Amino acid sequence: MKKNIDVLLGLQWGDEGKGKIVDVLTPQYDVVARFQGGPNAGHTLEFGGKKFVLRSIPSGIFQGGQLNIIGNGVVLDPSLFKAEAVDLEKAGYDLKKNLFISKKAHLILPTCRVLDAAYEAAKGDAKVGTTGKGIGPTYTDKVSRNGLRVGDILEDFENKYAKAKARHEQILASMNYSYDITEMEKEWMSGIEYLKEFRLIDSEQMINDLIAEGKSILCEGAQGSMLDIDFGSYPFVTSSNTVCAGACTGLGVAPNKIGNVYGITKAYCTRVGAGPFPTELFDATGNEMRDKGHEYGAVTGRERRCGWIDLVALKYTIMINGVTHLILMKSDVLDEFPTIKACIAYKKNGETITHFPYDIEGVEPVYTEIPGWQCDMTKFTKEEELPEAFVNYIKFLEKELGVPVKYVSIGPDREQTITRNI
Ligand code: GDP
Ligand code: IMO
Ligand code: MG
């Protein structure tokens, strides 16, 4: 049986360049679907001198013709969704025809955002550094069977909303947390009305019908595997399964239907928010990565922490996801570096560790060095143009990680992507 569902996901701590590559690959598919996360994501795409940052809307909307689906595993903030969709409409992209939203996707309430802030404040120094979008409280409500879903807006919604809000207010009162959601709530309610103009569906049925018709689907991950609720650097993670299995539960797709799994990694590594990051650099090299890679949050503008590529963590996330192809991003950022380092093991208490341990807090990276290519790759269009030293870096990664590199990204634009003949 031909497997016509592929999954594309981040292998690090997010911001690997998923949005760009989903856009590049979209013409190969009939459908693009988001399966988890919410507006904590910021997926950047650049083409024709234009730049877009998507939060909840799949990155398959720009190539034309494809259907785009927001799956049941996603959490949706109606006001942020409206703002995003209206901006796209103004830019000439009408979503009402080709965007479908699962009735089973959970709603982020204004009080979820307040709870996010309240829980962070209560954690003090141990705070996660969340995006403040109410992601954790919304998934908490889902799991504790208190959540509101998109389908709920179609019937007796005011009553359901009032109950959920009252429950949140009780928690906030018990925390002595003061807040004012008057404005937020107005925008949110207007978002709810706007949502009704969209095609709210049983997306699992639609997706499986499309599969039966032989249509091909690209599942777009958000965040990264190191932020996965089960396998990431817990508790400094997000609240959903960002790994490949999340595409099954977040879309209603059976595991045996999944074909290729595209794992995306930067040629180095970044992280936003708190939590351990073994290869983090606090020196001029780290600053150079941040400057050249414009490593600032796509939405929040927060400075991203930068460091060398971590092959111990990558081997682990490749294993968990069953990655079949790697996509190497932002290689151009290292164009001028004389030497590239890669972490091949950790050291803790004098012991060398090559498998990803339970806790990465306090591990010391063990590096190997690879000669840099020291040339401008941003104008290249063909595999043959890639410098030998860079090809050697790719071969090194392939050997260490055991998976081929299918695409190489050498700049933010759609065109700055090289397909390898493998
Ligand atoms: P996502 O969340 O995984 O979609 O990634 P983000 O959009 O948050 O962050 C990736 C950033 O890197 C964006 O600003 C992209 O425009 C940019 N980008 C993507 N690929 C490349 C690349 O190959 N080279 C450079 N220099 N920038 C890139
Ligand atoms: P994309 O899809 C990078 C991080 C936050 C924080 C932790 C928990 O653009 O790659 P949350 O708001 O989810 O409860 O925050 O996860 N985080 C991301 N970091 N890219 C993202 O998304 C992220 N989404 C969440 O910084 O450390
Ligand atoms: Mg991002």
Coordinates of C-alpha atoms and ligand atoms in Angstrom, one line a residue:
M1 CA 0.0 0.0 0.0
K2 CA 1.3 3.4 -0.9
K3 CA 1.7 5.6 2.2
N4 CA 0.5 9.0 1.4
I5 CA 0.7 10.8 4.7
D6 CA 4.1 12.3 5.5
V7 CA 5.0 14.1 8.7
L8 CA 7.3 17.1 9.0
L9 CA 8.5 18.1 12.4
G10 CA 11.2 19.9 14.4
L11 CA 13.9 17.7 16.0
Q12 CA 15.3 20.4 18.4
W13 CA 13.7 23.0 20.6
G14 CA 11.5 24.6 17.9
D15 CA 12.1 27.3 15.3
E16 CA 14.0 25.0 13.1
G17 CA 12.4 26.4 10.0
K18 CA 9.3 24.2 9.7
G19 CA 7.1 26.9 8.1
K20 CA 9.6 27.6 5.3
I21 CA 9.9 23.9 4.4
V22 CA 6.2 23.1 4.6
D23 CA 5.7 25.9 2.1
V24 CA 8.5 24.5 -0.1
L25 CA 7.0 21.0 0.0
T26 CA 3.4 22.0 -0.3
P27 CA 3.2 21.6 -4.2
Q28 CA 3.9 17.9 -3.7
Y29 CA 0.7 17.4 -1.6
D30 CA -3.0 17.8 -1.8
V31 CA -3.5 18.7 1.9
V32 CA -1.5 20.3 4.7
A33 CA -2.6 19.8 8.3
R34 CA -1.5 21.1 11.7
F35 CA -1.9 18.4 14.4
Q36 CA -0.8 20.0 17.7
G37 CA 0.2 23.1 19.5
G38 CA -1.4 26.5 18.9
P39 CA -0.4 30.1 18.7
N40 CA 2.7 29.4 20.7
A41 CA 4.1 28.5 17.3
G42 CA 5.5 31.2 14.9
H43 CA 6.2 29.7 11.5
T44 CA 8.0 32.1 9.1
L45 CA 7.8 31.9 5.3
E46 CA 9.5 34.2 2.8
F47 CA 8.9 34.4 -0.9
G48 CA 8.7 37.1 -3.6
G49 CA 10.1 39.7 -1.2
K50 CA 7.2 39.0 1.2
K51 CA 7.4 37.6 4.7
F52 CA 4.6 35.9 6.7
V53 CA 4.5 34.5 10.2
L54 CA 1.8 31.9 10.9
R55 CA 0.6 30.9 14.3
S56 CA -2.4 28.6 14.0
I57 CA -2.9 28.4 10.3
P58 CA -1.1 25.7 8.3
S59 CA 1.9 26.8 6.2
G60 CA 0.3 25.2 3.1
I61 CA -2.0 28.2 2.3
F62 CA 0.3 30.1 -0.1
Q63 CA 1.0 27.7 -2.9
G64 CA -2.6 27.7 -4.1
G65 CA -5.1 24.9 -4.4
Q66 CA -4.2 22.8 -1.4
L67 CA -6.7 22.1 1.3
N68 CA -5.5 23.1 4.8
I69 CA -6.7 21.5 8.0
I70 CA -6.4 22.5 11.6
G71 CA -6.7 19.2 13.4
N72 CA -8.3 18.1 16.6
G73 CA -4.9 18.1 18.4
V74 CA -4.5 21.8 18.0
V75 CA -5.6 24.4 20.6
L76 CA -7.1 27.5 19.0
D77 CA -7.4 31.0 20.3
P78 CA -10.3 32.6 18.3
S79 CA -9.1 36.2 18.7
L80 CA -5.5 35.4 17.6
F81 CA -6.9 33.2 14.8
K82 CA -9.1 36.0 13.6
A83 CA -6.2 38.5 13.6
E84 CA -4.1 36.1 11.6
A85 CA -6.8 35.2 9.1
V86 CA -7.9 38.8 8.6
D87 CA -4.3 39.9 7.9
L88 CA -4.0 37.1 5.4
E89 CA -7.3 38.0 3.8
K90 CA -5.9 41.6 3.4
A91 CA -2.8 40.2 1.8
G92 CA -5.1 38.5 -0.8
Y93 CA -5.3 35.0 0.7
D94 CA -8.9 34.0 1.3
L95 CA -9.0 31.1 3.6
K96 CA -12.7 30.5 3.8
K97 CA -12.8 28.1 0.9
N98 CA -9.8 25.9 1.6
L99 CA -9.3 26.0 5.3
F100 CA -11.1 23.4 7.5
I101 CA -11.1 23.4 11.3
S102 CA -11.8 20.4 13.5
K103 CA -14.8 20.7 15.7
K104 CA -12.7 18.7 18.2
A105 CA -9.9 21.2 18.5
H106 CA -9.9 22.8 21.9
L107 CA -10.5 26.5 22.6
I108 CA -8.0 28.7 24.4
L109 CA -10.1 30.9 26.7
P110 CA -9.0 34.4 27.8
T111 CA -8.8 33.0 31.4
C112 CA -6.4 30.3 30.1
R113 CA -4.0 33.0 29.1
V114 CA -4.4 34.6 32.6
L115 CA -3.8 31.2 34.2
D116 CA -0.7 30.7 32.1
A117 CA 0.7 34.0 33.5
A118 CA -0.4 33.2 37.0
Y119 CA 1.2 29.7 37.0
E120 CA 4.4 31.2 35.6
A121 CA 4.4 33.9 38.3
A122 CA 3.8 31.3 41.0
K123 CA 6.8 29.2 39.8
G124 CA 9.2 32.2 40.4
D125 CA 12.7 31.3 39.3
A126 CA 11.6 27.8 38.2
K127 CA 9.3 29.3 35.5
V128 CA 9.1 27.6 32.1
G129 CA 9.3 30.8 30.1
T130 CA 6.1 30.0 28.2
T131 CA 4.8 32.0 25.3
G132 CA 2.0 33.2 27.6
K133 CA -0.6 32.0 25.1
G134 CA -2.6 29.8 27.5
I135 CA -1.3 26.6 26.0
G136 CA -0.7 24.7 29.3
P137 CA -4.0 25.6 30.9
T138 CA -5.9 24.7 27.8
Y139 CA -4.4 21.2 27.4
T140 CA -4.8 20.8 31.2
D141 CA -8.6 21.4 30.7
K142 CA -8.6 19.0 27.8
V143 CA -7.0 16.2 29.8
S144 CA -9.1 16.9 32.9
R145 CA -12.2 16.8 30.7
N146 CA -13.2 20.4 31.4
G147 CA -12.2 21.8 28.0
L148 CA -14.4 23.7 25.5
R149 CA -14.1 22.6 21.9
V150 CA -14.7 24.4 18.6
G151 CA -17.8 22.3 18.1
D152 CA -19.2 23.8 21.3
I153 CA -19.6 27.2 19.8
L154 CA -22.4 25.9 17.6
E155 CA -24.9 25.3 20.5
D156 CA -25.6 26.8 23.9
F157 CA -22.2 28.3 23.9
E158 CA -22.7 31.2 26.4
N159 CA -23.7 28.8 29.1
K160 CA -20.8 26.5 28.5
Y161 CA -18.4 29.5 28.4
A162 CA -19.7 31.0 31.6
K163 CA -19.2 27.7 33.5
A164 CA -15.6 27.2 32.2
K165 CA -14.8 30.9 33.0
A166 CA -16.2 30.6 36.5
R167 CA -14.0 27.6 37.2
H168 CA -10.9 29.4 36.0
E169 CA -11.9 32.5 38.1
Q170 CA -12.1 30.3 41.2
I171 CA -8.6 29.1 40.7
L172 CA -7.3 32.6 40.0
A173 CA -9.0 33.9 43.1
S174 CA -7.4 31.1 45.2
M175 CA -4.0 32.3 43.8
N176 CA -4.8 35.9 44.7
Y177 CA -4.0 36.8 41.1
S178 CA -5.5 40.0 39.9
Y179 CA -6.3 40.6 36.2
D180 CA -8.7 42.3 33.9
I181 CA -9.9 40.4 30.8
T182 CA -12.7 42.9 29.7
E183 CA -10.9 43.9 26.4
M184 CA -9.5 40.4 25.8
E185 CA -12.9 38.9 26.2
K186 CA -14.6 41.3 23.7
E187 CA -12.0 40.4 21.0
W188 CA -12.3 36.7 21.9
M189 CA -16.1 36.8 21.5
S190 CA -15.7 38.5 18.1
G191 CA -13.3 35.7 17.2
I192 CA -15.9 33.1 18.1
E193 CA -18.4 34.8 15.7
Y194 CA -15.7 34.9 13.0
L195 CA -14.9 31.2 13.5
K196 CA -18.5 30.4 12.6
E197 CA -17.8 31.7 9.1
F198 CA -15.3 28.8 8.6
R199 CA -15.8 25.2 7.7
L200 CA -16.0 23.5 11.1
I201 CA -15.8 19.7 10.4
D202 CA -15.1 16.3 11.7
S203 CA -11.5 16.4 10.4
E204 CA -10.6 12.8 11.2
Q205 CA -13.4 11.7 8.9
M206 CA -12.4 14.1 6.1
I207 CA -8.8 13.1 6.3
N208 CA -9.5 9.4 6.2
D209 CA -11.9 10.0 3.3
L210 CA -9.1 11.9 1.5
I211 CA -6.7 9.1 2.1
A212 CA -9.1 6.6 0.7
E213 CA -9.4 8.7 -2.4
G214 CA -5.6 8.5 -2.8
K215 CA -4.9 12.1 -1.8
S216 CA -1.6 13.0 -0.2
I217 CA -1.2 14.8 3.1
L218 CA 1.6 16.7 4.7
C219 CA 1.3 17.0 8.5
E220 CA 3.0 20.1 9.9
G221 CA 4.5 19.8 13.4
A222 CA 4.8 22.8 15.7
Q223 CA 7.5 23.3 18.4
G224 CA 10.1 20.6 18.4
S225 CA 10.7 17.1 19.8
M226 CA 12.8 18.4 22.7
L227 CA 9.7 20.3 23.8
D228 CA 7.5 17.2 23.7
I229 CA 5.5 16.7 26.9
D230 CA 6.7 13.1 27.2
F231 CA 10.1 13.1 25.7
G232 CA 11.4 16.7 25.9
S233 CA 13.4 18.3 28.7
Y234 CA 10.5 18.1 31.2
P235 CA 9.3 20.2 32.9
F236 CA 10.7 22.8 30.5
V237 CA 8.5 21.7 27.6
T238 CA 5.2 22.5 25.9
S239 CA 2.0 20.7 26.8
S240 CA 1.4 18.6 23.7
N241 CA 3.0 15.6 21.9
T242 CA 5.1 17.3 19.3
V243 CA 6.6 14.0 18.1
C244 CA 5.4 12.0 15.1
A245 CA 2.8 10.0 17.2
G246 CA 1.1 13.4 17.8
A247 CA 0.1 13.4 14.1
C248 CA -1.8 10.2 14.6
T249 CA -3.7 11.4 17.7
G250 CA -3.9 15.0 16.5
L251 CA -5.5 14.1 13.2
G252 CA -7.1 10.7 13.7
V253 CA -4.6 9.0 11.3
A254 CA -3.6 5.4 12.0
P255 CA 0.2 4.8 12.5
N256 CA 0.4 2.4 9.6
K257 CA -0.7 5.2 7.2
I258 CA 2.4 7.4 7.9
G259 CA 5.0 7.3 5.2
N260 CA 8.0 9.7 5.3
V261 CA 9.0 11.5 8.4
Y262 CA 10.9 14.6 7.7
G263 CA 13.0 15.7 10.7
I264 CA 14.2 19.3 10.6
T265 CA 17.3 20.5 12.4
K266 CA 19.4 23.7 12.2
A267 CA 23.1 23.3 11.4
Y268 CA 23.5 24.5 15.0
C269 CA 20.9 24.7 17.8
T270 CA 18.7 27.2 19.5
R271 CA 16.2 27.4 22.4
V272 CA 13.8 30.0 23.6
G273 CA 12.6 30.1 27.2
A274 CA 14.1 28.4 30.2
G275 CA 15.5 24.9 30.7
P276 CA 18.7 22.9 30.1
F277 CA 20.6 23.3 26.9
P278 CA 23.9 21.4 27.0
T279 CA 25.6 23.0 24.0
E280 CA 24.6 26.6 24.7
L281 CA 27.3 29.2 24.0
F282 CA 27.7 32.3 26.1
D283 CA 30.5 33.7 24.1
A284 CA 31.2 35.6 20.9
T285 CA 30.5 32.5 18.8
G286 CA 27.0 32.2 20.3
N287 CA 26.4 35.9 19.6
E288 CA 27.6 35.5 16.0
M289 CA 25.1 32.7 15.5
R290 CA 22.3 34.9 16.9
D291 CA 23.3 37.9 14.8
K292 CA 23.8 36.0 11.5
G293 CA 20.8 33.7 12.1
H294 CA 18.5 36.6 13.3
E295 CA 17.7 34.4 16.3
Y296 CA 14.9 36.3 17.8
G297 CA 11.4 34.9 18.4
A298 CA 9.2 35.1 15.3
V299 CA 6.3 36.5 17.4
T300 CA 7.6 37.5 20.8
G301 CA 10.9 38.9 19.6
R302 CA 12.6 37.1 22.5
E303 CA 16.3 36.4 22.1
R304 CA 17.0 32.8 21.3
R305 CA 19.7 31.0 23.1
C306 CA 22.3 29.6 20.6
G307 CA 24.8 26.8 20.6
W308 CA 26.4 24.0 18.6
I309 CA 24.4 21.1 17.1
D310 CA 23.8 18.3 19.6
L311 CA 24.0 14.9 18.0
V312 CA 23.1 13.0 21.3
A313 CA 19.8 14.8 21.4
L314 CA 19.3 14.5 17.7
K315 CA 19.8 10.7 17.7
Y316 CA 17.2 10.5 20.4
T317 CA 14.6 12.5 18.6
I318 CA 15.3 10.7 15.3
M319 CA 14.7 7.5 17.1
I320 CA 11.4 8.6 18.8
N321 CA 10.1 10.0 15.5
G322 CA 11.2 7.3 13.1
V323 CA 12.8 10.0 11.0
T324 CA 13.3 8.8 7.4
H325 CA 14.8 12.1 6.0
L326 CA 16.7 15.0 7.5
I327 CA 16.3 18.6 6.4
L328 CA 19.3 20.7 7.3
M329 CA 18.4 24.4 7.9
K330 CA 20.2 27.7 8.3
S331 CA 23.5 26.2 7.0
D332 CA 24.3 29.6 5.6
V333 CA 24.5 31.1 9.1
L334 CA 27.8 29.1 9.6
D335 CA 29.2 30.2 6.2
E336 CA 32.1 32.2 7.8
F337 CA 32.9 29.9 10.6
P338 CA 36.4 28.4 10.3
T339 CA 35.5 25.4 12.4
I340 CA 32.1 23.8 13.2
K341 CA 31.6 21.9 16.4
A342 CA 29.2 19.0 17.0
C343 CA 28.4 17.4 20.4
I344 CA 28.9 13.7 20.1
A345 CA 28.6 12.7 23.8
Y346 CA 27.9 14.2 27.2
K347 CA 30.0 13.9 30.4
K348 CA 28.5 13.8 33.8
N349 CA 30.4 13.1 37.1
G350 CA 33.4 11.9 35.0
E351 CA 31.3 9.4 33.0
T352 CA 30.8 9.6 29.3
I353 CA 27.2 9.3 28.1
T354 CA 26.3 8.6 24.5
H355 CA 22.6 7.9 25.0
F356 CA 20.2 10.6 25.9
P357 CA 19.8 10.5 29.7
Y358 CA 16.8 11.0 31.9
D359 CA 18.1 14.4 32.9
I360 CA 20.3 16.6 30.8
E361 CA 20.7 19.3 33.5
G362 CA 24.4 19.7 34.2
V363 CA 25.8 17.5 31.5
E364 CA 29.0 18.7 29.8
P365 CA 29.1 18.4 26.0
V366 CA 32.0 16.5 24.3
Y367 CA 32.7 18.0 20.9
T368 CA 34.3 16.9 17.7
E369 CA 35.4 19.6 15.2
I370 CA 34.7 19.7 11.5
P371 CA 36.4 22.2 9.1
G372 CA 34.1 25.1 8.0
W373 CA 33.4 25.8 4.3
Q374 CA 34.0 29.6 4.6
C375 CA 32.1 30.6 1.5
D376 CA 28.8 32.3 0.8
M377 CA 26.3 29.6 0.0
T378 CA 23.2 31.8 -0.1
K379 CA 23.1 32.1 -4.0
F380 CA 23.5 28.4 -4.7
T381 CA 20.7 26.6 -6.4
K382 CA 22.1 23.2 -7.2
E383 CA 23.6 20.4 -5.2
E384 CA 26.7 20.4 -7.4
E385 CA 27.5 24.0 -6.3
L386 CA 27.8 23.1 -2.6
P387 CA 31.5 23.3 -1.4
E388 CA 33.3 20.1 -0.5
A389 CA 33.8 21.1 3.1
F390 CA 30.0 21.5 3.5
V391 CA 29.3 18.2 1.8
N392 CA 31.7 16.6 4.2
Y393 CA 29.8 18.2 7.1
I394 CA 26.6 16.6 5.7
K395 CA 28.3 13.3 5.3
F396 CA 29.5 13.5 8.8
L397 CA 26.0 14.2 10.1
E398 CA 24.5 11.3 8.0
K399 CA 27.1 8.9 9.3
E400 CA 26.5 9.9 12.9
L401 CA 22.8 10.1 12.7
G402 CA 22.1 7.2 10.3
V403 CA 19.6 9.1 8.2
P404 CA 20.1 10.9 4.8
V405 CA 19.8 14.6 4.4
K406 CA 17.3 15.3 1.7
Y407 CA 17.0 19.0 1.7
V408 CA 19.5 21.8 2.6
S409 CA 18.3 25.3 3.4
I410 CA 20.7 28.1 2.7
G411 CA 18.6 31.2 3.4
P412 CA 15.1 32.2 4.5
D413 CA 13.5 32.5 1.0
R414 CA 11.5 29.7 -0.5
E415 CA 14.0 29.6 -3.4
Q416 CA 17.0 29.1 -1.1
T417 CA 16.5 25.4 -0.8
I418 CA 18.5 22.7 -2.4
T419 CA 17.2 19.2 -3.0
R420 CA 19.8 16.4 -2.7
N421 CA 19.7 13.6 -5.2
I422 CA 19.5 10.7 -2.7
Ligands
GDP1 P1 9.6 27.5 12.6 O1 8.9 27.9 13.9 O2 10.2 26.1 12.7 O3 8.7 27.6 11.4 O4 10.8 28.5 12.5 P2 10.8 30.1 12.7 O5 10.0 30.7 11.6 O6 10.3 30.4 14.1 O7 12.3 30.4 12.7 C1 13.1 30.2 11.6 C2 13.7 31.5 11.2 O8 14.8 31.2 10.3 C3 12.8 32.4 10.3 O9 13.1 33.7 10.6 C4 13.1 32.0 8.9 O10 12.8 33.0 8.0 C5 14.6 31.7 9.0 N1 15.1 30.7 8.1 C6 14.6 29.5 7.7 N2 15.5 28.8 7.0 C7 16.6 29.6 6.9 C8 17.9 29.4 6.3 O11 18.2 28.3 5.7 N3 18.8 30.4 6.5 C9 18.5 31.5 7.2 N4 19.5 32.4 7.3 N5 17.3 31.7 7.7 C10 16.4 30.8 7.6
IMO2 P1 7.5 26.8 16.8 O1 6.3 26.0 16.2 C1 10.2 27.6 20.1 C2 8.6 27.0 24.1 C3 8.5 28.2 25.0 C4 8.7 27.6 26.4 C5 8.0 26.2 26.2 C6 6.6 26.2 26.8 O2 7.5 28.2 16.3 O3 8.8 26.1 16.6 P2 4.2 27.1 25.9 O4 3.8 28.5 25.5 O5 4.1 26.2 24.7 O6 3.6 26.6 27.1 O7 5.8 27.3 26.2 O8 8.0 25.9 24.9 N1 7.9 27.1 22.8 C7 8.6 27.3 21.7 N2 9.9 27.5 21.4 N3 9.3 27.5 19.1 C8 8.0 27.2 19.3 O9 7.1 27.0 18.3 C9 7.6 27.2 20.7 N4 6.4 27.0 21.3 C10 6.6 26.9 22.6 O10 9.4 29.2 24.7 O11 10.0 27.4 26.6
MG3 MG 8.9 29.4 15.3

